[in-house]
CSV table of C-alpha atoms (C1' of nucleotides) in Angstrom, one decimal:
chain,number,residue,atom,x,y,z
W,977,MET,CA,70.8,31.5,24.7
W,978,THR,CA,70.2,35.0,24.4
W,979,ILE,CA,67.9,36.0,21.4
W,980,ARG,CA,70.6,37.8,19.8
W,981,ALA,CA,72.8,34.6,19.9
W,982,MET,CA,70.0,33.0,18.0
W,983,GLU,CA,69.7,35.5,15.3
W,984,SER,CA,73.4,35.3,14.5
W,985,SER,CA,73.9,31.6,14.8
W,986,ARG,CA,71.2,31.6,12.5
W,987,ALA,CA,72.3,34.1,10.2
W,988,VAL,CA,75.9,32.1,10.4
W,989,ASP,CA,74.4,29.3,8.9
W,990,SER,CA,73.3,29.7,6.1
W,991,GLY,CA,70.0,28.4,6.8
W,992,SER,CA,68.0,26.1,4.9
W,993,SER,CA,64.6,27.1,4.6
W,994,ARG,CA,63.4,27.6,1.1
W,995,ARG,CA,63.5,31.2,1.6
W,996,GLN,CA,67.3,31.4,2.7
W,997,LEU,CA,67.9,29.3,-0.3
W,998,THR,CA,66.7,31.9,-2.3
W,999,ARG,CA,68.5,34.4,-0.4
W,1000,GLN,CA,71.8,32.8,-1.1
W,1001,LYS,CA,71.3,32.3,-4.2
W,1002,LEU,CA,70.4,36.0,-5.3
W,1003,TYR,CA,73.7,36.8,-2.4
W,1004,GLU,CA,76.0,34.8,-5.1
W,1005,ALA,CA,74.3,36.3,-8.1
W,1006,ALA,CA,74.3,39.8,-7.2
W,1007,VAL,CA,78.2,39.7,-5.7
W,1008,THR,CA,79.8,38.6,-8.7
W,1009,LEU,CA,77.7,40.8,-11.0
W,1010,ILE,CA,78.2,43.6,-8.7
W,1011,ALA,CA,82.2,43.2,-8.7
W,1012,GLU,CA,82.5,42.7,-12.7
W,1013,GLN,CA,80.0,45.5,-13.3
W,1014,GLY,CA,79.8,47.7,-10.1
W,1015,PHE,CA,76.1,48.2,-8.3
W,1016,SER,CA,74.5,51.1,-10.7
W,1017,ALA,CA,75.7,48.9,-13.8
W,1018,THR,CA,74.0,45.7,-12.6
W,1019,THR,CA,70.7,45.2,-13.2
W,1020,VAL,CA,68.0,43.6,-11.1
W,1021,ASP,CA,66.9,41.5,-14.0
W,1022,GLU,CA,70.3,40.0,-14.6
W,1023,ILE,CA,70.5,39.5,-10.7
W,1024,ALA,CA,67.3,37.6,-10.9
W,1025,GLU,CA,68.3,35.9,-14.2
W,1026,ARG,CA,71.5,34.6,-12.7
W,1027,ALA,CA,70.4,33.1,-9.7
W,1028,GLY,CA,67.3,31.5,-11.4
W,1029,VAL,CA,64.8,33.1,-10.2
W,1030,ALA,CA,62.1,35.7,-11.4
W,1031,LYS,CA,62.4,39.3,-10.8
W,1032,GLY,CA,59.5,39.7,-8.4
W,1033,THR,CA,61.3,37.5,-6.0
W,1034,VAL,CA,63.9,39.7,-5.4
W,1035,TYR,CA,61.4,42.3,-4.4
W,1036,TYR,CA,59.5,39.9,-2.4
W,1037,ASN,CA,63.0,38.8,-0.3
W,1038,PHE,CA,64.7,42.5,-0.5
W,1039,ALA,CA,63.0,46.2,0.0
W,1040,SER,CA,65.2,47.2,-3.1
W,1041,LYS,CA,68.3,46.6,-4.6
W,1042,SER,CA,70.5,48.7,-2.8
W,1043,VAL,CA,69.2,46.4,0.7
W,1044,LEU,CA,70.1,43.8,-1.3
W,1045,PHE,CA,73.6,45.1,-1.5
W,1046,GLU,CA,73.9,46.6,1.6
W,1047,GLU,CA,73.0,42.9,3.4
W,1048,LEU,CA,75.6,41.1,1.3
W,1049,LEU,CA,77.9,43.7,2.1
W,1050,ARG,CA,77.1,43.1,6.2
W,1051,HIS,CA,77.2,39.4,5.6
W,1052,GLY,CA,80.4,39.5,3.8
W,1053,VAL,CA,82.4,41.1,6.3
W,1054,ARG,CA,80.7,39.2,9.2
W,1055,LEU,CA,82.7,36.2,7.5
W,1056,LEU,CA,86.1,38.3,7.4
W,1057,THR,CA,86.2,39.7,11.3
W,1058,THR,CA,85.3,36.9,12.5
W,1059,SER,CA,88.2,34.5,10.4
W,1060,LEU,CA,90.6,37.1,11.3
W,1061,ARG,CA,89.5,37.3,15.2
W,1062,GLU,CA,89.5,33.9,15.3
W,1063,ALA,CA,93.6,33.4,13.6
W,1064,ALA,CA,94.5,36.5,16.1
W,1065,GLU,CA,93.2,34.5,19.2
W,1066,LYS,CA,94.6,31.2,17.9
W,1067,THR,CA,98.3,32.2,18.0
W,1068,ALA,CA,97.4,33.8,21.4
W,1069,GLN,CA,96.5,30.6,23.0
W,1070,ASP,CA,99.6,28.6,21.2
W,1071,GLY,CA,101.6,31.1,23.0
W,1072,GLY,CA,102.6,33.0,19.8
W,1073,SER,CA,103.9,36.2,19.4
W,1074,LYS,CA,102.1,39.4,18.5
W,1075,VAL,CA,103.6,39.3,15.2
W,1076,ASP,CA,102.6,35.9,14.9
W,1077,ALA,CA,99.5,36.9,15.4
W,1078,LEU,CA,99.5,39.4,12.7
W,1079,ASP,CA,101.0,37.1,10.4
W,1080,ALA,CA,98.5,34.9,11.2
W,1081,MET,CA,95.9,37.5,10.2
W,1082,ILE,CA,97.9,38.1,6.9
W,1083,ARG,CA,97.3,34.3,6.1
W,1084,ALA,CA,93.6,34.6,7.0
W,1085,GLY,CA,93.1,37.4,5.0
W,1086,LEU,CA,94.3,35.7,2.1
W,1087,VAL,CA,92.6,32.9,2.6
W,1088,PHE,CA,89.3,34.6,2.4
W,1089,ILE,CA,90.4,36.5,-0.7
W,1090,ASP,CA,90.8,33.4,-2.0
W,1091,ARG,CA,87.7,31.7,-1.3
W,1092,TYR,CA,85.7,35.2,-2.1
W,1093,PRO,CA,87.5,37.0,-4.5
W,1094,ALA,CA,84.2,38.4,-6.1
W,1095,PHE,CA,83.4,39.8,-2.6
W,1096,THR,CA,86.5,41.9,-2.1
W,1097,GLN,CA,86.5,43.3,-5.2
W,1098,LEU,CA,83.4,45.0,-4.5
W,1099,TYR,CA,84.5,46.2,-1.2
W,1100,VAL,CA,87.8,48.0,-2.3
W,1101,ALA,CA,85.8,49.6,-5.3
W,1102,GLU,CA,83.0,50.9,-3.2
W,1103,LEU,CA,85.0,51.6,0.1
W,1104,TRP,CA,86.2,54.6,-0.4
W,1105,ARG,CA,83.0,56.6,-2.2
W,1106,THR,CA,81.5,59.4,-1.0
W,1107,ASN,CA,78.2,60.0,-1.4
W,1108,ARG,CA,76.3,56.5,-1.7
W,1109,ALA,CA,73.6,55.0,0.3
W,1110,TRP,CA,75.7,52.4,2.4
W,1111,GLN,CA,78.5,54.7,2.8
W,1112,SER,CA,77.5,54.5,6.8
W,1113,THR,CA,77.3,50.8,6.2
W,1114,LEU,CA,80.8,50.6,5.0
W,1115,MET,CA,83.0,52.8,7.4
W,1116,VAL,CA,81.1,50.9,10.5
W,1117,VAL,CA,82.2,47.7,9.2
W,1118,ARG,CA,85.7,48.8,7.9
W,1119,GLN,CA,86.2,49.8,11.0
W,1120,GLU,CA,85.4,46.5,12.9
W,1121,ALA,CA,87.9,45.0,10.6
W,1122,VAL,CA,90.7,47.2,11.3
W,1123,ALA,CA,89.9,47.3,14.8
W,1124,VAL,CA,91.2,43.9,15.2
W,1125,VAL,CA,94.6,44.4,13.2
W,1126,GLU,CA,94.9,47.8,15.8
W,1127,GLY,CA,94.2,45.4,19.0
W,1128,VAL,CA,96.9,43.2,18.3
W,1129,LEU,CA,99.1,46.1,17.4
W,1130,ARG,CA,98.6,47.7,20.8
W,1131,ASP,CA,99.1,44.6,22.6
W,1132,GLY,CA,102.3,44.1,21.2
W,1133,ILE,CA,103.4,47.7,22.2
W,1134,ALA,CA,101.9,47.2,25.6
W,1135,ASN,CA,104.0,44.0,26.1
W,1136,GLY,CA,107.2,45.8,24.4
W,1137,GLU,CA,107.4,43.0,21.3
W,1138,LEU,CA,106.3,46.2,18.7
W,1139,SER,CA,108.2,49.8,18.9
W,1140,GLU,CA,106.6,52.5,20.6
W,1141,GLU,CA,106.9,54.7,18.0
W,1142,ILE,CA,104.5,53.0,15.2
W,1143,ASP,CA,101.4,54.6,14.5
W,1144,ILE,CA,98.9,52.3,15.3
W,1145,PRO,CA,95.6,53.1,12.9
W,1146,LEU,CA,98.0,54.0,10.1
W,1147,THR,CA,100.2,51.1,10.6
W,1148,ALA,CA,96.9,49.1,10.7
W,1149,ALA,CA,95.4,50.5,7.7
W,1150,ALA,CA,98.7,50.0,6.1
W,1151,LEU,CA,98.9,46.3,6.8
W,1152,VAL,CA,95.4,45.8,5.3
W,1153,GLY,CA,96.1,47.7,2.1
W,1154,MET,CA,99.1,45.6,1.9
W,1155,VAL,CA,97.3,42.1,2.2
W,1156,LEU,CA,94.4,43.9,-0.2
W,1157,VAL,CA,96.1,44.9,-3.0
W,1158,ALA,CA,98.6,42.0,-3.0
W,1159,ALA,CA,96.0,39.4,-2.9
W,1160,LEU,CA,93.6,41.3,-5.5
W,1161,ASP,CA,96.8,41.7,-7.9
W,1162,TRP,CA,97.5,37.9,-7.4
W,1163,GLN,CA,93.9,37.0,-8.3
W,1164,ALA,CA,93.8,39.1,-10.9
W,1165,PHE,CA,97.7,39.1,-12.5
W,1166,GLN,CA,99.4,36.3,-11.2
W,1167,PRO,CA,96.7,33.3,-10.1
W,1168,GLU,CA,99.0,30.4,-10.7
W,1169,ARG,CA,101.0,31.5,-7.8
W,1170,SER,CA,100.2,29.6,-4.7
W,1171,LEU,CA,98.7,31.3,-1.7
W,1172,ASP,CA,101.7,30.2,0.3
W,1173,ASP,CA,104.3,32.2,-2.1
W,1174,VAL,CA,102.5,35.4,-1.5
W,1175,HIS,CA,101.9,34.6,2.0
W,1176,ALA,CA,105.8,34.2,2.4
W,1177,ALA,CA,106.2,37.4,0.3
W,1178,LEU,CA,103.8,39.3,3.0
W,1179,SER,CA,105.5,37.7,5.9
W,1180,ARG,CA,108.9,39.1,4.6
W,1181,LEU,CA,107.5,42.6,4.1
W,1182,LEU,CA,106.0,42.5,7.6
W,1183,GLN,CA,109.0,41.3,9.5
W,1184,GLY,CA,111.3,43.7,7.5
W,1185,ARG,CA,113.4,41.2,6.0
W,1186,VAL,CA,113.4,42.9,2.4
W,1187,SER,CA,116.7,45.0,3.2
W,1188,GLY,CA,119.5,43.1,2.6
W,1189,ASN,CA,122.0,40.2,3.7
W,1190,ARG,CA,120.3,37.8,6.2
G,185,MET,CA,104.3,64.5,-38.2
G,186,THR,CA,101.3,62.5,-38.0
G,187,ILE,CA,98.0,63.7,-37.0
G,188,ARG,CA,98.2,60.6,-34.4
G,189,ALA,CA,101.3,62.0,-33.1
G,190,MET,CA,100.3,66.1,-33.2
G,191,GLU,CA,97.0,64.8,-31.3
G,192,SER,CA,98.7,63.5,-28.5
G,193,SER,CA,101.3,65.9,-28.0
G,194,ARG,CA,98.3,68.1,-28.0
G,195,ALA,CA,96.8,66.4,-25.0
G,196,VAL,CA,99.8,65.8,-23.1
G,197,ASP,CA,101.0,70.0,-22.5
G,198,SER,CA,97.8,70.8,-21.0
G,199,GLY,CA,97.4,73.5,-23.3
G,200,SER,CA,95.7,76.8,-23.3
G,201,SER,CA,93.9,76.8,-26.9
G,202,ARG,CA,89.7,77.5,-26.2
G,203,ARG,CA,89.3,73.7,-26.3
G,204,GLN,CA,91.9,72.7,-24.4
G,205,LEU,CA,90.3,74.7,-21.9
G,206,THR,CA,87.1,73.4,-22.2
G,207,ARG,CA,88.4,69.6,-22.2
G,208,GLN,CA,90.1,70.1,-18.6
G,209,LYS,CA,86.9,71.5,-17.1
G,210,LEU,CA,85.5,68.5,-18.2
G,211,TYR,CA,88.1,66.6,-16.6
G,212,GLU,CA,87.7,67.9,-13.2
G,213,ALA,CA,84.1,67.6,-13.0
G,214,ALA,CA,84.1,64.0,-14.4
G,215,VAL,CA,86.9,63.2,-12.1
G,216,THR,CA,85.1,64.0,-9.0
G,217,LEU,CA,81.3,63.0,-9.8
G,218,ILE,CA,82.9,59.6,-11.0
G,219,ALA,CA,85.3,59.4,-8.0
G,220,GLU,CA,82.0,59.7,-5.6
G,221,GLN,CA,79.2,57.9,-7.7
G,222,GLY,CA,80.6,55.9,-9.9
G,223,PHE,CA,81.0,56.0,-13.8
G,224,SER,CA,77.3,54.1,-14.4
G,225,ALA,CA,75.4,56.3,-11.5
G,226,THR,CA,77.2,60.2,-13.2
G,227,THR,CA,75.1,61.7,-15.8
G,228,VAL,CA,76.4,63.5,-18.8
G,229,ASP,CA,74.1,66.3,-18.0
G,230,GLU,CA,75.6,66.5,-14.3
G,231,ILE,CA,79.1,66.8,-15.8
G,232,ALA,CA,78.3,69.2,-18.1
G,233,GLU,CA,76.3,71.3,-15.7
G,234,ARG,CA,79.6,71.2,-12.7
G,235,ALA,CA,81.9,71.7,-15.7
G,236,GLY,CA,79.2,74.8,-16.6
G,237,VAL,CA,79.5,73.8,-20.0
G,238,ALA,CA,76.2,72.9,-22.8
G,239,LYS,CA,76.0,69.1,-22.8
G,240,GLY,CA,76.6,69.1,-26.6
G,241,THR,CA,80.0,70.6,-25.7
G,242,VAL,CA,80.6,67.0,-24.0
G,243,TYR,CA,79.8,65.6,-27.4
G,244,TYR,CA,81.5,68.5,-29.5
G,245,ASN,CA,85.1,67.4,-27.5
G,246,PHE,CA,84.4,63.8,-26.6
G,247,ALA,CA,82.8,60.9,-29.1
G,248,SER,CA,81.0,59.5,-25.7
G,249,LYS,CA,80.7,59.1,-22.1
G,250,SER,CA,83.1,56.0,-21.9
G,251,VAL,CA,85.5,58.2,-24.1
G,252,LEU,CA,86.2,60.9,-22.0
G,253,PHE,CA,86.4,58.8,-19.1
G,254,GLU,CA,89.5,56.4,-20.9
G,255,GLU,CA,91.1,59.6,-21.7
G,256,LEU,CA,90.6,60.8,-18.5
G,257,LEU,CA,92.1,57.7,-16.7
G,258,ARG,CA,95.0,57.6,-19.5
G,259,HIS,CA,95.6,61.8,-18.6
G,260,GLY,CA,95.9,60.8,-14.5
G,261,VAL,CA,97.9,58.0,-14.8
G,262,ARG,CA,100.4,59.5,-17.2
G,263,LEU,CA,100.8,62.0,-14.1
G,264,LEU,CA,101.7,59.3,-12.0
G,265,THR,CA,104.4,57.3,-13.7
G,266,THR,CA,106.0,60.9,-14.5
G,267,SER,CA,106.2,61.1,-11.0
G,268,LEU,CA,107.3,58.1,-9.7
G,269,ARG,CA,109.8,57.9,-12.1
G,270,GLU,CA,111.5,61.4,-11.2
G,271,ALA,CA,110.9,60.3,-7.9
G,272,ALA,CA,113.3,57.4,-8.4
G,273,GLU,CA,116.2,59.3,-10.8
G,274,LYS,CA,116.3,62.0,-8.5
G,275,THR,CA,117.8,59.8,-5.4
G,276,ALA,CA,119.7,57.5,-8.0
G,277,GLN,CA,121.5,61.0,-9.1
G,278,ASP,CA,122.1,62.0,-5.6
G,279,GLY,CA,123.9,58.8,-4.6
G,280,GLY,CA,120.8,57.3,-2.6
G,281,SER,CA,120.5,53.4,-1.6
G,282,LYS,CA,117.6,51.6,-3.3
G,283,VAL,CA,115.9,51.8,0.1
G,284,ASP,CA,116.5,55.6,-0.2
G,285,ALA,CA,114.5,55.6,-3.7
G,286,LEU,CA,111.4,52.8,-2.5
G,287,ASP,CA,110.8,55.8,0.1
G,288,ALA,CA,111.1,58.4,-2.2
G,289,MET,CA,109.0,56.7,-4.5
G,290,ILE,CA,106.1,56.0,-1.6
G,291,ARG,CA,106.3,60.1,-1.0
G,292,ALA,CA,105.9,60.8,-4.5
G,293,GLY,CA,102.5,58.2,-4.1
G,294,LEU,CA,101.9,60.1,-1.2
G,295,VAL,CA,102.1,63.6,-2.6
G,296,PHE,CA,100.0,62.4,-6.0
G,297,ILE,CA,97.2,61.4,-3.9
G,298,ASP,CA,97.3,64.1,-2.0
G,299,ARG,CA,96.9,66.7,-4.9
G,300,TYR,CA,94.6,64.4,-6.6
G,301,PRO,CA,92.5,62.2,-4.3
G,302,ALA,CA,89.4,61.9,-6.6
G,303,PHE,CA,91.4,60.7,-9.3
G,304,THR,CA,92.9,57.7,-6.8
G,305,GLN,CA,89.6,57.1,-5.5
G,306,LEU,CA,88.4,56.5,-9.0
G,307,TYR,CA,91.5,54.5,-10.1
G,308,VAL,CA,90.9,52.2,-7.2
G,309,ALA,CA,87.5,51.5,-7.9
G,310,GLU,CA,87.7,50.4,-11.4
G,311,LEU,CA,91.1,48.5,-11.0
G,312,TRP,CA,90.3,45.3,-10.5
G,313,ARG,CA,86.7,45.4,-12.1
G,314,THR,CA,86.6,42.5,-14.8
G,315,ASN,CA,84.3,42.9,-18.2
G,316,ARG,CA,85.0,46.7,-18.8
G,317,ALA,CA,85.6,48.2,-22.0
G,318,TRP,CA,88.5,50.4,-20.4
G,319,GLN,CA,90.1,46.9,-18.5
G,320,SER,CA,92.5,46.8,-21.0
G,321,THR,CA,93.3,50.8,-20.8
G,322,LEU,CA,94.0,50.1,-17.0
G,323,MET,CA,96.0,47.0,-17.4
G,324,VAL,CA,98.7,48.6,-19.6
G,325,VAL,CA,98.7,51.8,-17.1
G,326,ARG,CA,98.8,49.8,-14.0
G,327,GLN,CA,101.9,48.1,-15.3
G,328,GLU,CA,103.8,50.7,-16.4
G,329,ALA,CA,103.6,52.1,-12.5
G,330,VAL,CA,104.0,48.7,-10.9
G,331,ALA,CA,107.0,48.3,-13.1
G,332,VAL,CA,108.8,51.3,-11.7
G,333,VAL,CA,108.8,50.2,-8.2
G,334,GLU,CA,109.9,46.3,-10.0
G,335,GLY,CA,112.9,48.2,-11.8
G,336,VAL,CA,113.8,49.5,-8.3
G,337,LEU,CA,113.7,46.4,-6.2
G,338,ARG,CA,115.7,44.2,-9.3
G,339,ASP,CA,118.4,47.0,-9.2
G,340,GLY,CA,118.5,46.8,-5.4
G,341,ILE,CA,118.8,42.8,-5.6
G,342,ALA,CA,121.4,42.9,-8.2
G,343,ASN,CA,123.7,45.2,-6.1
G,344,GLY,CA,123.0,43.3,-3.0
G,345,GLU,CA,121.5,46.0,-0.8
G,346,LEU,CA,118.0,44.2,-1.1
G,347,SER,CA,118.2,40.4,0.0
G,348,GLU,CA,117.8,38.1,-2.9
G,349,GLU,CA,114.7,35.8,-1.3
G,350,ILE,CA,112.4,38.6,-2.1
G,351,ASP,CA,109.7,37.8,-5.0
G,352,ILE,CA,109.7,41.1,-6.9
G,353,PRO,CA,106.6,41.5,-8.6
G,354,LEU,CA,104.3,40.8,-5.2
G,355,THR,CA,106.6,42.7,-3.4
G,356,ALA,CA,106.0,45.6,-5.7
G,357,ALA,CA,102.1,45.1,-5.7
G,358,ALA,CA,102.2,44.6,-1.8
G,359,LEU,CA,104.4,48.2,-1.7
G,360,VAL,CA,101.6,50.0,-4.1
G,361,GLY,CA,99.0,48.4,-2.0
G,362,MET,CA,100.0,49.5,1.1
G,363,VAL,CA,100.9,53.3,0.0
G,364,LEU,CA,97.5,53.4,-1.6
G,365,VAL,CA,95.4,52.6,1.0
G,366,ALA,CA,97.1,53.9,3.7
G,367,ALA,CA,96.5,56.9,1.8
G,368,LEU,CA,93.4,56.6,1.1
G,369,ASP,CA,92.2,55.9,4.4
G,370,TRP,CA,94.3,58.7,5.2
G,371,GLN,CA,92.2,60.8,2.9
G,372,ALA,CA,88.7,59.7,4.4
G,373,PHE,CA,89.3,58.7,8.0
G,374,GLN,CA,92.0,61.1,9.5
G,375,PRO,CA,92.4,63.6,6.7
G,376,GLU,CA,94.3,66.1,10.1
G,377,ARG,CA,97.2,63.9,9.8
G,378,SER,CA,100.1,65.6,7.9
G,379,LEU,CA,101.6,63.9,4.9
G,380,ASP,CA,104.6,63.9,7.1
G,381,ASP,CA,103.0,61.8,9.5
G,382,VAL,CA,102.2,59.4,6.8
G,383,HIS,CA,105.1,59.3,5.3
G,384,ALA,CA,106.7,58.3,8.5
G,385,ALA,CA,104.6,55.5,9.3
G,386,LEU,CA,105.3,53.6,6.1
G,387,SER,CA,109.0,54.5,6.0
G,388,ARG,CA,109.0,52.7,9.2
G,389,LEU,CA,106.7,49.6,8.1
G,390,LEU,CA,109.1,49.3,4.7
G,391,GLN,CA,112.4,49.1,7.0
G,392,GLY,CA,111.3,46.7,9.1
G,393,ARG,CA,111.5,48.8,11.8
G,394,VAL,CA,107.7,47.6,13.4
G,395,SER,CA,109.0,45.1,15.4
G,396,GLY,CA,110.8,46.6,18.7
G,397,ASN,CA,114.0,47.3,20.2
G,398,ARG,CA,116.5,47.9,17.5
E,443,DG,C1',44.7,8.3,3.3
E,444,DG,C1',42.9,11.7,0.7
E,445,DA,C1',40.5,16.2,-0.2
E,446,DA,C1',40.4,21.0,1.6
E,447,DT,C1',42.0,25.0,3.2
E,448,DT,C1',45.6,28.5,3.8
E,449,DA,C1',49.7,31.1,4.2
E,450,DA,C1',54.0,32.0,2.4
E,451,DA,C1',56.6,32.1,-1.4
E,452,DC,C1',56.9,32.9,-6.5
E,453,DT,C1',55.8,35.0,-11.1
E,454,DG,C1',56.6,38.3,-15.1
E,455,DA,C1',54.3,41.8,-17.4
E,456,DC,C1',53.6,46.4,-17.5
E,457,DT,C1',54.6,51.5,-15.8
E,458,DG,C1',56.7,55.5,-15.4
E,459,DG,C1',60.5,57.8,-15.3
E,460,DT,C1',65.3,58.5,-16.4
E,461,DC,C1',69.5,58.6,-19.5
E,462,DA,C1',73.0,58.5,-24.0
E,463,DG,C1',73.3,60.3,-27.1
E,464,DT,C1',71.3,63.6,-31.5
E,465,DG,C1',69.6,67.8,-34.3
E,466,DC,C1',70.2,71.9,-35.7
E,467,DA,C1',69.6,77.5,-35.5
E,468,DA,C1',71.6,80.9,-33.4
E,469,DA,C1',75.0,82.8,-30.7
E,470,DA,C1',80.3,83.8,-29.4
E,471,DT,C1',84.8,83.8,-29.9
E,472,DC,C1',89.0,83.9,-32.6
D,1219,DG,C1',84.9,83.3,-42.0
D,1220,DA,C1',86.1,79.2,-39.4
D,1221,DT,C1',85.8,76.9,-35.2
D,1222,DT,C1',83.6,76.2,-31.1
D,1223,DT,C1',79.5,77.0,-27.9
D,1224,DT,C1',75.0,77.0,-26.6
D,1225,DG,C1',70.3,75.9,-25.8
D,1226,DC,C1',66.9,72.6,-26.1
D,1227,DA,C1',63.7,69.9,-27.4
D,1228,DC,C1',63.7,65.4,-29.1
D,1229,DT,C1',64.0,59.8,-29.6
D,1230,DG,C1',64.6,55.2,-28.1
D,1231,DA,C1',66.5,52.6,-25.3
D,1232,DC,C1',66.6,50.6,-20.6
D,1233,DC,C1',65.4,49.7,-15.9
D,1234,DA,C1',63.7,50.1,-11.2
D,1235,DG,C1',59.9,48.7,-8.7
D,1236,DT,C1',54.7,47.1,-9.1
D,1237,DC,C1',51.0,44.3,-8.2
D,1238,DA,C1',47.7,40.5,-9.8
D,1239,DG,C1',47.8,36.2,-10.2
D,1240,DT,C1',50.0,31.1,-10.2
D,1241,DT,C1',52.6,27.8,-7.2
D,1242,DT,C1',54.5,25.1,-3.6
D,1243,DA,C1',54.1,22.5,0.4
D,1244,DA,C1',52.1,22.5,5.1
D,1245,DT,C1',48.0,21.5,8.1
D,1246,DT,C1',43.5,20.3,8.8
D,1247,DC,C1',39.8,17.9,8.5
D,1248,DC,C1',37.0,13.8,7.3
DNA sequence: GGAATTAAACTGACTGGTCAGTGCAAAATC
DNA sequence: GATTTTGCACTGACCAGTCAGTTTAATTCC
């Protein structure tokens, strides 16, 4: 087992040392507060209080408020890309088509957003800002996620399943956006709908079964 | 004519009284700064400086920083919904189908975002936040925009052009999201692409011409 | 088993700086 | 001469980050 692998496995299982526990509590407190109010409007005192921890502890665990935020971002996006990749690989193993893979990724995206709505909110709110300290972190991390979708599109074109005319990066971005915005709207404005409902609506859009009679 | 009516009519035509000119400069300064940095991270001093105006003038024209921002929001969304509605009505007059209307609205959305990228950035960043002062303003204004899309979908189903199975609110939200995110990605990550390119990619997605051979 | 020792983790009062908003007299503009 | 803008000093609240001291838990030693 490589050192790298050890590190990432430790980072993935939310370790249970005292320190890891505190960090976890801080992540959870920060993610909801920042999703609600934005980064600048959220104070370190608030985060500490919500986490049930003294302010000094925040600074014992993170170099600064923005470092806390950056690590939070990385942590969250790692979860998302992992889950997208798994969804794509699973349908491949089951001998599904590429459209099936896209559909499975849509569902995986919805499940993620359903489980971590605050993180998604915060991510969308920060992604297109310019001139912010964590800008580069966000770009890298966005590219990772979109690349998974682009890969599936590329494979689909290669095997003739998808039209050669589609613009890979633009279509990938549009698909991601479709899922993101539909899911946030679902959460915010019609939370009574089931995940299956939302998935069905997006599937239909993906597969061009919007326009008429069939 | 009531005082209220006078105020709002004056706010609509970007009038050219001395006062209106100052307000316009303040809007422009505020929209870019807030898009870049967020509301809380942007100071009133910065806005005044960028607008080339004294700080006192900001407070002579707006009751507070957040009032300035709210009026900015209303101003911007008014422009967007007007332009969406016009696009939909135009294709209707030209005897176009409902899918044509949707397509025209996609283009209108893209044109708007192309012209006012900072406003769009800022709008997306604030829309799904909870617990903010201008939350209700945003909700109302979002509903206006989505309603235009929903109306076209509803008409399309009524005349048999669109499938009865589609979920109107969810599909409308997904379409708006598709355009929004694709456009922001276009601006941020591949600004060299032309508006026509982006429009073509989204049209294809809308009309289900993604999956191969036909 | 229990006392002593140690390092890691945590605490919270404090500091220095920042910023929204005020006040006002003088100047510019219409 | 009325409205609008300027310039700038000032206030009071708020907040990121610091640090000297305390607690916790694990280890060593008797």
